[in-house]
Coordinates of C-alpha atoms in Angstrom, one line a residue:
Chain A
M1 CA -64.5 47.3 -7.6
V2 CA -65.0 46.0 -11.1
K3 CA -63.9 49.4 -12.5
E4 CA -60.7 49.3 -10.4
L5 CA -60.0 45.8 -11.6
F6 CA -60.4 46.8 -15.3
F7 CA -58.2 49.9 -14.7
F8 CA -55.5 47.7 -13.1
L9 CA -55.7 45.2 -16.0
G10 CA -55.5 48.0 -18.5
V11 CA -52.5 49.6 -17.0
S12 CA -50.7 46.2 -16.7
L13 CA -51.4 45.3 -20.3
S14 CA -50.3 48.6 -21.7
S15 CA -47.1 48.5 -19.7
V16 CA -46.4 45.0 -21.1
S17 CA -46.8 46.2 -24.7
V18 CA -44.5 49.2 -24.1
F19 CA -41.8 47.7 -22.0
G20 CA -42.1 44.0 -22.6
Q21 CA -41.1 41.8 -25.6
A22 CA -44.7 41.2 -26.9
S23 CA -44.5 43.9 -29.5
F24 CA -41.1 42.7 -30.9
D25 CA -42.4 39.1 -30.9
S26 CA -45.5 40.2 -32.8
L27 CA -43.3 40.8 -35.9
K28 CA -42.4 37.1 -35.8
I29 CA -38.8 37.8 -36.7
K30 CA -36.5 34.8 -36.6
Q31 CA -33.3 35.6 -34.6
A32 CA -30.2 33.7 -34.0
K33 CA -30.5 31.6 -30.8
H34 CA -26.8 30.8 -30.1
Y35 CA -23.6 32.7 -29.6
F36 CA -21.5 30.1 -31.4
N37 CA -21.5 29.0 -35.0
T38 CA -21.7 25.4 -36.1
V39 CA -18.1 24.7 -37.1
I40 CA -16.8 22.0 -39.4
A41 CA -13.0 21.8 -39.8
I42 CA -11.0 19.6 -42.2
D43 CA -7.4 19.1 -41.2
A44 CA -4.7 17.4 -43.1
Y45 CA -1.3 16.6 -41.5
R46 CA 1.7 15.0 -43.3
K47 CA 5.1 13.9 -42.2
P48 CA 7.6 12.2 -44.6
N49 CA 9.1 8.8 -44.0
K50 CA 12.1 8.6 -41.7
D51 CA 14.2 5.5 -41.0
L52 CA 13.7 4.0 -37.6
E53 CA 16.8 2.9 -35.7
T54 CA 17.5 -0.7 -36.7
N55 CA 18.7 -2.2 -33.4
K56 CA 15.5 -4.2 -32.7
V57 CA 13.9 -6.9 -34.7
L58 CA 10.6 -5.1 -35.0
E59 CA 12.3 -1.9 -36.1
K60 CA 13.9 -3.8 -39.0
K61 CA 10.5 -5.2 -39.9
L62 CA 8.7 -1.9 -39.8
G63 CA 11.4 0.0 -41.9
A64 CA 10.8 3.8 -42.2
Y65 CA 7.9 5.7 -40.5
G66 CA 5.9 8.6 -41.8
V67 CA 2.4 10.0 -41.1
R68 CA -0.7 10.8 -43.2
Q69 CA -3.5 12.1 -41.0
T70 CA -6.8 13.5 -42.0
M71 CA -9.3 14.7 -39.5
I72 CA -12.8 16.2 -39.6
T73 CA -14.1 17.8 -36.5
F74 CA -17.3 19.7 -35.8
H75 CA -19.3 21.3 -33.1
V76 CA -23.0 22.2 -33.2
P77 CA -24.7 24.4 -30.6
I78 CA -27.9 22.8 -29.4
W79 CA -29.0 24.9 -26.4
T80 CA -28.3 28.4 -25.1
K81 CA -29.9 29.8 -22.0
D82 CA -29.5 33.5 -20.9
R83 CA -30.2 34.6 -17.4
I84 CA -30.2 38.2 -16.2
L85 CA -29.5 38.8 -12.5
A86 CA -30.9 41.6 -10.4
D87 CA -27.7 43.7 -10.9
S88 CA -28.0 43.4 -14.7
T89 CA -25.3 40.8 -15.0
R90 CA -26.0 38.5 -17.8
Q91 CA -25.1 34.8 -17.4
N92 CA -25.4 32.3 -20.1
Q93 CA -25.1 28.5 -20.5
H94 CA -24.3 26.7 -23.7
L95 CA -24.5 23.1 -24.7
L96 CA -22.9 21.9 -27.9
I97 CA -22.5 18.5 -29.6
T98 CA -19.0 17.8 -30.7
G99 CA -17.6 15.2 -33.0
N100 CA -14.5 14.1 -34.8
I101 CA -13.6 11.5 -37.4
L102 CA -9.9 10.8 -37.7
S103 CA -8.0 8.7 -40.1
F104 CA -4.4 8.1 -39.1
R105 CA -2.1 6.2 -41.5
P106 CA 1.3 5.4 -40.2
T107 CA 3.2 4.7 -43.4
F108 CA 5.7 2.0 -42.4
T109 CA 7.7 1.0 -45.5
G110 CA 8.1 -2.6 -44.2
V111 CA 4.4 -3.5 -43.6
P112 CA 1.2 -2.8 -45.6
D113 CA -0.7 0.4 -44.8
H114 CA -3.0 0.5 -41.8
N115 CA -5.8 3.0 -41.6
L116 CA -6.3 3.7 -37.9
M117 CA -9.7 5.3 -37.5
K118 CA -11.2 7.2 -34.6
F119 CA -14.9 8.2 -34.3
G120 CA -16.0 10.4 -31.5
I121 CA -19.1 12.2 -30.5
G122 CA -19.5 14.1 -27.3
L123 CA -21.0 17.0 -25.3
R124 CA -19.6 20.3 -24.3
Y125 CA -21.0 22.6 -21.7
I126 CA -20.0 26.2 -21.2
Y127 CA -21.1 28.4 -18.3
N128 CA -20.4 32.1 -18.5
T129 CA -20.8 33.5 -15.0
G130 CA -21.3 37.0 -16.4
K131 CA -18.5 38.3 -14.1
K132 CA -14.9 37.1 -14.7
G133 CA -15.2 33.3 -14.8
V134 CA -16.1 30.7 -17.4
L135 CA -16.6 27.0 -16.7
F136 CA -15.9 24.5 -19.5
I137 CA -16.7 20.8 -19.5
D138 CA -16.0 18.6 -22.4
V139 CA -16.9 14.9 -22.5
S140 CA -15.8 13.0 -25.6
P141 CA -16.4 9.2 -25.9
F142 CA -14.8 7.7 -28.9
I143 CA -14.1 4.4 -30.6
T144 CA -10.9 3.4 -32.4
R145 CA -10.4 0.6 -34.9
D146 CA -8.1 -0.4 -37.7
A147 CA -10.2 0.1 -40.8
N148 CA -8.0 -2.1 -43.1
S149 CA -8.8 -5.2 -41.2
S150 CA -11.6 -6.8 -39.2
S151 CA -10.2 -5.4 -35.9
R152 CA -12.8 -4.8 -33.3
G153 CA -13.5 -1.3 -31.9
Y154 CA -12.2 -0.1 -28.6
Y155 CA -14.3 2.3 -26.6
R156 CA -12.6 5.1 -24.7
L157 CA -13.6 8.3 -22.9
A158 CA -11.7 11.6 -23.0
S159 CA -12.8 14.5 -20.9
T160 CA -11.7 18.0 -19.8
F161 CA -12.9 20.2 -17.0
I162 CA -11.5 23.8 -16.9
Y163 CA -12.3 26.9 -14.9
S164 CA -11.1 30.0 -16.8
H165 CA -10.7 33.4 -15.1
N166 CA -10.4 36.7 -17.0
T167 CA -8.5 38.9 -14.6
S168 CA -8.6 41.6 -17.3
S169 CA -8.9 41.7 -21.0
R170 CA -5.1 41.3 -21.1
F171 CA -4.6 38.5 -18.7
N172 CA -6.3 35.2 -18.2
W173 CA -5.6 32.1 -16.2
R174 CA -7.1 28.6 -16.4
L175 CA -7.1 25.6 -14.1
G176 CA -8.5 22.2 -14.6
I177 CA -8.0 18.6 -15.2
T178 CA -8.0 16.6 -18.4
K179 CA -8.2 12.9 -19.2
S180 CA -6.7 12.3 -22.6
F181 CA -5.0 9.8 -24.8
Q182 CA -3.2 12.6 -26.8
W183 CA 0.1 11.8 -25.1
G184 CA 0.0 8.2 -26.3
N185 CA -1.4 6.8 -23.1
R186 CA -4.4 7.2 -20.9
L187 CA -3.4 10.0 -18.6
Y188 CA -5.1 12.3 -16.1
L189 CA -3.2 15.6 -16.1
P190 CA -3.7 19.0 -14.6
F191 CA -4.6 21.7 -17.1
L192 CA -2.9 25.0 -16.4
G193 CA -3.3 27.9 -18.8
L194 CA -2.0 31.5 -19.0
R195 CA -2.6 34.1 -21.6
F196 CA -0.8 37.4 -21.7
G197 CA -2.4 39.9 -24.1
A198 CA -5.9 40.4 -25.4
V199 CA -7.3 37.6 -27.6
N200 CA -7.6 39.7 -30.7
K201 CA -4.3 41.5 -30.3
I202 CA -0.7 40.2 -30.0
N203 CA -0.8 37.6 -27.2
F204 CA 1.2 34.8 -25.8
T205 CA -0.7 31.7 -24.6
F206 CA 0.6 28.8 -22.6
Q207 CA -1.9 25.9 -22.2
F208 CA -0.1 23.1 -20.4
P209 CA 0.0 20.3 -21.4
R210 CA -1.3 21.0 -24.9
Y211 CA -0.1 24.2 -26.5
S212 CA 2.0 27.3 -26.3
S213 CA 2.0 30.0 -28.9
L214 CA 2.8 33.6 -29.8
N215 CA -0.1 35.0 -31.9
I216 CA 0.3 38.0 -34.0
P217 CA -2.7 39.5 -36.0
I218 CA -1.7 40.8 -39.4
G219 CA -4.2 43.2 -40.7
E220 CA -7.8 42.4 -40.3
H221 CA -7.9 39.0 -41.9
S222 CA -4.9 37.0 -40.9
Y223 CA -3.0 35.7 -38.0
F224 CA 0.6 34.5 -37.7
S225 CA 1.5 32.1 -34.9
I226 CA 4.7 30.6 -33.7
Y227 CA 3.8 27.5 -31.6
S228 CA 4.7 24.3 -29.9
M229 CA 2.0 21.7 -29.6
S230 CA 1.8 18.1 -28.5
Q231 CA 0.1 15.7 -30.8
G232 CA -0.7 12.0 -30.6
G233 CA -3.2 9.3 -29.8
L234 CA -3.9 5.7 -28.8
F235 CA -5.3 3.5 -31.6
A236 CA -6.3 0.0 -32.2
F237 CA -3.8 -1.7 -34.6
S238 CA -4.6 -5.0 -36.4
N239 CA -2.0 -7.8 -35.9
T240 CA -2.3 -9.0 -39.5
D241 CA 1.4 -8.5 -39.9
T242 CA 2.1 -10.5 -36.7
L243 CA 4.1 -7.7 -35.1
Y244 CA 2.9 -9.1 -31.8
P245 CA 4.3 -12.7 -31.7
K246 CA 1.2 -14.4 -30.4
L247 CA -0.9 -15.2 -33.4
S248 CA -4.1 -15.6 -31.4
V249 CA -4.0 -11.8 -30.7
K250 CA -6.1 -10.1 -33.4
S251 CA -5.1 -6.5 -32.5
F252 CA -3.1 -4.5 -30.0
N253 CA -2.8 -0.8 -29.0
F254 CA -0.6 1.5 -31.0
S255 CA 0.3 4.9 -29.7
R256 CA 2.2 7.8 -31.2
F257 CA 3.3 11.0 -29.6
D258 CA 5.2 14.0 -31.0
I259 CA 5.8 17.6 -30.2
N260 CA 5.5 20.0 -33.1
H261 CA 7.3 23.3 -33.2
G262 CA 6.2 25.4 -36.1
V263 CA 4.7 28.5 -37.6
R264 CA 1.1 28.9 -38.7
F265 CA -0.7 31.3 -40.9
D266 CA -4.5 31.7 -40.6
V267 CA -6.5 33.5 -43.3
R268 CA -10.0 34.5 -42.4
S269 CA -11.4 35.0 -45.9
W270 CA -14.9 35.4 -44.7
K271 CA -16.9 35.1 -41.5
H272 CA -18.1 31.7 -42.7
F273 CA -14.8 30.4 -44.0
S274 CA -11.1 30.4 -43.1
F275 CA -8.1 28.3 -43.8
Y276 CA -4.6 27.8 -42.4
V277 CA -1.2 26.5 -43.3
A278 CA 1.3 25.3 -40.7
M279 CA 4.7 23.8 -41.0
G280 CA 7.7 23.1 -38.9
L281 CA 9.7 20.4 -37.1
S282 CA 8.1 17.4 -35.5
T283 CA 10.3 16.3 -32.6
R284 CA 10.3 13.6 -29.8
N285 CA 8.5 11.2 -32.0
R286 CA 7.7 8.1 -30.0
L287 CA 5.8 5.0 -31.1
T288 CA 4.7 2.3 -28.7
F289 CA 2.9 -1.0 -29.2
Y290 CA 0.9 -2.2 -26.1
S291 CA -0.4 -5.7 -25.7
E292 CA -4.2 -5.4 -25.2
K293 CA -4.2 -8.9 -23.5
A294 CA -1.3 -8.1 -21.1
N295 CA -3.0 -4.8 -20.1
R296 CA -6.5 -6.0 -19.7
S297 CA -5.9 -7.1 -16.1
R298 CA -4.3 -3.8 -15.1
R299 CA -6.7 -1.1 -16.5
A300 CA -6.2 1.1 -13.4
V301 CA -2.5 1.7 -14.0
N302 CA -2.6 3.0 -17.5
Y303 CA -1.4 1.0 -20.5
N304 CA 2.1 0.6 -19.3
A305 CA 3.0 -2.9 -20.4
Y306 CA 4.3 -2.4 -23.9
F307 CA 6.1 -4.9 -26.0
F308 CA 7.8 -2.4 -28.3
T309 CA 8.7 1.2 -28.2
T310 CA 11.0 3.3 -30.4
K311 CA 11.8 6.9 -31.3
A312 CA 11.7 8.2 -34.8
P313 CA 14.1 11.0 -35.9
A314 CA 12.8 14.6 -36.0
S315 CA 11.2 15.5 -39.3
F316 CA 9.5 18.2 -41.2
F317 CA 5.7 18.4 -41.1
L318 CA 3.0 20.1 -43.0
N319 CA -0.5 20.9 -41.7
L320 CA -3.3 22.4 -43.8
G321 CA -6.9 23.1 -42.8
L322 CA -10.2 24.4 -44.0
V323 CA -12.8 25.7 -41.5
F324 CA -16.5 26.3 -42.3
R325 CA -18.7 28.2 -39.9
L326 CA -22.4 27.8 -40.5
G327 CA -25.5 29.8 -39.4
Q328 CA -26.0 33.2 -37.9
V329 CA -25.1 33.9 -34.3
R330 CA -26.0 36.5 -31.7
S331 CA -23.6 39.4 -31.3
S332 CA -20.9 39.0 -28.7
F333 CA -18.8 42.2 -29.3
G334 CA -17.1 43.4 -26.3
I335 CA -18.2 40.4 -24.2
R336 CA -14.9 39.2 -22.8
N337 CA -16.1 35.9 -21.4
L338 CA -17.7 34.8 -24.6
N339 CA -14.4 35.5 -26.5
D340 CA -12.7 33.5 -23.8
A341 CA -15.2 30.7 -24.3
T342 CA -14.3 30.7 -28.0
D343 CA -10.6 30.5 -27.0
L344 CA -11.4 27.6 -24.7
M345 CA -13.1 25.7 -27.4
N346 CA -10.1 26.2 -29.7
A347 CA -7.8 25.1 -26.8
A348 CA -9.8 22.0 -26.2
S349 CA -9.9 21.0 -29.9
G350 CA -6.2 21.8 -30.2
N351 CA -7.0 23.9 -33.3
Y352 CA -6.8 27.6 -32.8
G353 CA -8.4 28.4 -36.1
N354 CA -11.7 26.7 -35.5
S355 CA -13.7 29.5 -33.9
L356 CA -13.1 33.1 -34.7
Q357 CA -12.0 35.8 -32.3
P358 CA -13.2 39.3 -33.3
M359 CA -10.4 41.0 -35.1
N360 CA -9.4 44.7 -34.7
P361 CA -10.6 46.5 -37.8
K362 CA -9.7 50.0 -38.9
I363 CA -11.9 52.4 -40.8
Q364 CA -10.9 52.2 -44.4
N365 CA -12.5 53.4 -47.6
K366 CA -13.5 50.0 -48.7
I367 CA -16.6 50.1 -46.4
N368 CA -19.6 49.7 -48.6
L369 CA -23.1 51.1 -48.3
Q370 CA -24.8 47.8 -47.9
S371 CA -22.9 47.0 -44.7
V372 CA -23.9 50.2 -43.0
Q373 CA -27.5 50.6 -44.2
D374 CA -28.9 49.6 -40.8
L375 CA -26.8 52.2 -39.0
V376 CA -27.1 55.1 -41.3
D377 CA -30.3 57.0 -42.0
F378 CA -30.8 58.7 -45.3
N379 CA -31.2 62.0 -43.4
D380 CA -27.6 61.6 -42.4
F381 CA -26.4 62.2 -45.9
Chain B
M1 CA 0.2 16.6 -51.4
R2 CA 0.1 18.4 -54.7
R3 CA -3.6 18.3 -54.7
I4 CA -3.7 20.0 -51.3
F5 CA -1.3 22.7 -52.5
K6 CA -3.6 23.3 -55.5
I7 CA -6.7 23.6 -53.2
V8 CA -4.8 26.1 -51.0
F9 CA -3.7 28.1 -54.1
I10 CA -7.3 28.4 -55.4
F11 CA -8.4 29.6 -52.0
L12 CA -5.6 32.2 -51.9
V13 CA -6.8 33.5 -55.3
V14 CA -10.4 33.8 -54.4
Q15 CA -9.9 35.2 -50.9
G16 CA -9.7 38.8 -52.2
S17 CA -13.3 38.7 -53.4
A18 CA -14.5 37.0 -50.3
F19 CA -13.0 39.7 -48.0
A20 CA -15.6 42.1 -49.2
Q21 CA -18.3 40.0 -47.6
H22 CA -17.0 40.6 -44.0
G23 CA -19.2 43.7 -44.2
N24 CA -21.6 43.9 -41.2
N25 CA -19.4 42.2 -38.7
R26 CA -16.6 44.6 -39.5
V27 CA -18.7 47.6 -39.0
E28 CA -20.2 46.2 -35.8
A29 CA -16.7 45.6 -34.4
L30 CA -15.7 49.2 -35.4
R31 CA -18.7 50.6 -33.7
V32 CA -18.0 48.7 -30.5
D33 CA -14.4 49.9 -30.5
F34 CA -15.5 53.5 -31.2
I35 CA -18.1 53.5 -28.4
S36 CA -15.8 51.8 -25.9
K37 CA -13.3 54.6 -26.3
R38 CA -15.9 57.4 -26.0
L39 CA -17.8 56.0 -23.0
N40 CA -14.7 54.9 -21.0
L41 CA -16.6 52.2 -19.3
S42 CA -15.2 50.6 -16.1
P43 CA -14.6 46.8 -16.4
A44 CA -17.7 46.2 -14.1
E45 CA -19.8 48.4 -16.3
A46 CA -18.5 46.9 -19.5
E47 CA -19.4 43.3 -18.3
K48 CA -23.0 44.3 -18.0
F49 CA -23.3 46.9 -20.7
W50 CA -22.1 45.0 -23.8
P51 CA -24.4 41.9 -23.5
I52 CA -27.5 44.2 -23.3
Y53 CA -26.2 46.6 -26.0
N54 CA -25.5 43.7 -28.4
E55 CA -29.0 42.3 -27.8
Y56 CA -30.4 45.8 -28.5
T57 CA -28.6 46.2 -31.8
D58 CA -29.3 42.6 -32.8
K59 CA -33.1 43.4 -32.4
L60 CA -32.9 46.7 -34.2
Q61 CA -31.1 45.1 -37.1
A62 CA -33.5 42.2 -37.2
I63 CA -36.5 44.6 -37.4
K64 CA -34.9 46.6 -40.3
K65 CA -33.8 43.4 -42.1
N66 CA -37.3 42.0 -41.8
L67 CA -38.9 45.1 -43.2
R68 CA -36.4 45.4 -46.0
Q69 CA -36.9 41.7 -47.0
N70 CA -40.7 42.1 -47.0
F71 CA -40.5 45.2 -49.2
R72 CA -38.1 43.5 -51.6
Q73 CA -40.1 40.4 -51.9
K74 CA -43.5 42.0 -52.4
S75 CA -42.7 45.4 -54.0
G76 CA -43.2 44.1 -57.6
A77 CA -46.7 43.5 -58.8
M78 CA -48.6 43.7 -55.6
T79 CA -52.3 43.8 -54.9
E80 CA -53.9 46.6 -52.9
T81 CA -54.3 44.2 -49.9
E82 CA -50.6 43.3 -50.0
A83 CA -49.6 46.9 -50.2
E84 CA -51.9 47.6 -47.2
E85 CA -50.1 44.8 -45.3
L86 CA -46.7 46.3 -46.1
Y87 CA -47.8 49.7 -45.1
K88 CA -49.0 48.4 -41.8
L89 CA -45.8 46.4 -41.3
E90 CA -43.7 49.5 -41.8
L91 CA -45.7 51.5 -39.2
Q92 CA -45.6 48.6 -36.8
S93 CA -41.9 48.1 -37.3
H94 CA -41.2 51.8 -36.5
Q95 CA -43.4 51.4 -33.4
V96 CA -41.5 48.3 -32.3
E97 CA -38.2 50.0 -32.9
A98 CA -39.3 52.8 -30.6
D99 CA -40.4 50.3 -28.0
V100 CA -37.2 48.4 -28.2
H101 CA -35.2 51.6 -28.0
K102 CA -37.1 52.7 -24.9
L103 CA -36.8 49.3 -23.2
Y104 CA -33.1 48.9 -23.7
S105 CA -32.3 52.5 -23.0
E106 CA -33.8 52.1 -19.6
R107 CA -31.8 48.9 -19.0
L108 CA -28.6 50.5 -20.1
K109 CA -29.2 53.6 -18.1
A110 CA -29.6 51.5 -15.0
I111 CA -26.0 50.3 -15.6
V112 CA -24.1 53.4 -16.8
G113 CA -26.3 56.3 -15.7
S114 CA -27.9 59.2 -17.7
K115 CA -24.6 61.0 -18.5
K116 CA -23.1 58.0 -20.3
M117 CA -26.4 57.4 -22.1
V118 CA -26.1 60.9 -23.6
L119 CA -22.5 60.2 -24.4
L120 CA -23.6 57.0 -26.1
K121 CA -26.0 58.8 -28.3
I122 CA -23.3 61.3 -29.3
A123 CA -20.9 58.5 -29.9
E124 CA -23.4 56.7 -32.1
D125 CA -24.0 59.8 -34.1
D126 CA -20.3 60.6 -34.5
F127 CA -19.7 57.0 -35.6
K128 CA -22.3 57.4 -38.3
R129 CA -20.7 60.6 -39.4
E130 CA -17.3 58.8 -39.6
L131 CA -18.8 56.1 -41.7
I132 CA -20.4 58.5 -44.1
K133 CA -17.1 60.4 -44.4
T134 CA -15.3 57.1 -45.1
I135 CA -17.9 56.0 -47.7
K136 CA -17.6 59.4 -49.4
G137 CA -13.8 59.0 -49.5
G138 CA -12.9 61.5 -46.8
G139 CA -12.2 59.1 -44.0
E140 CA -8.8 57.8 -42.7

């Protein structure tokens, strides 16, 4: 009996050492835990001053309107869990911390500069079913305040829930709901997305209500896009210039919304760094001032009671960005759902240069020995 | 605005040197493309095959990198004991490589079958040959 027990133990232990992970673990090699890099993006957006129509008293007071916006966004993967099903399907879950710091300076010529700040930190959860679907949940609480005055901060919550389905590598559809302030108001909108074409080849993507673009890879390191994108936000604006007639009101809500039609050129210099330049025409520029006091009693029906709204003429815009990707990640070559998850993160952040899609390389003579040393044995030469 | 243009200009100038550092990722992407064409995996097979194949290659590369780093760090003035440790590490690494290869080959075979496993081996060898040709200057 004892002999049989030892025999059984011996067989079990030897099979663990051959087929299990113990032998690999014994080398104590540190491997990447996550599939996504930590990404830090710095984005600068500028629009020159354009005269507002001068029919209203406030328009006369404000003068011309332009935009200077700088934004730093980041996401950090904090948890990744793989699960292998009985049929060898690999599912994985990802949790990331997201954040953004935004400085929006509306440059009115008639009033001193205001620096409208937004600080947000949130959580993002991605579930790759291992088959065709990806679930994406993003919750981003943030605070806005006018940094040039003693305005108090306003807490808000933006969130997005999307199910993305990869019918094939060339076609994807998405369905979800988003609560956002991007359109200059607190809105709950359906999210409908379609992508025709593989993510790393020529594709057309339509992500209502945020983005539509035609993306064309040029060579191995650059992308050219023609796009239309909504842009905007709801900010706290100090009443130091008494734009709101009641002097007792310290601040009110300021919202801006515009739709940008432009071209963008992304250069992926290195796997840890890329940059982009975009320019075009900013249209349907709308500014609105909402009274915080008048809206306080009607929170359930959006911030509809405005005391001033105006449209600014279309103008040229320039958008530049630097993107840094830190750390090492696990390989995701050929895994369609993880490429789609990357695309979803870009769609949620409204910045298609943040996370990299694998490009389509071609064998060229510039391959160096160092990059293939793990693949090629000296006997192969 | 001028400052931003200057920054962009500097990055445009330095990008050429940075491109060379894409290295490993580029070769990995090439390999995946090469193998995909050779194996002709069905979408259902591909969904299961690539996550396991990626994990397999990640592990093999980690073993080789670990061994290389240890040799580079300690190959200068080393004591007999350190040399013995390195020697053991090399043997152990080769053993682990073989174990990993066996483990993942079984997993991959369960998905694509024996015939495609043989095709995979041929595709991997052909890809190496293509790389060598390219490095020697005889590639595309």
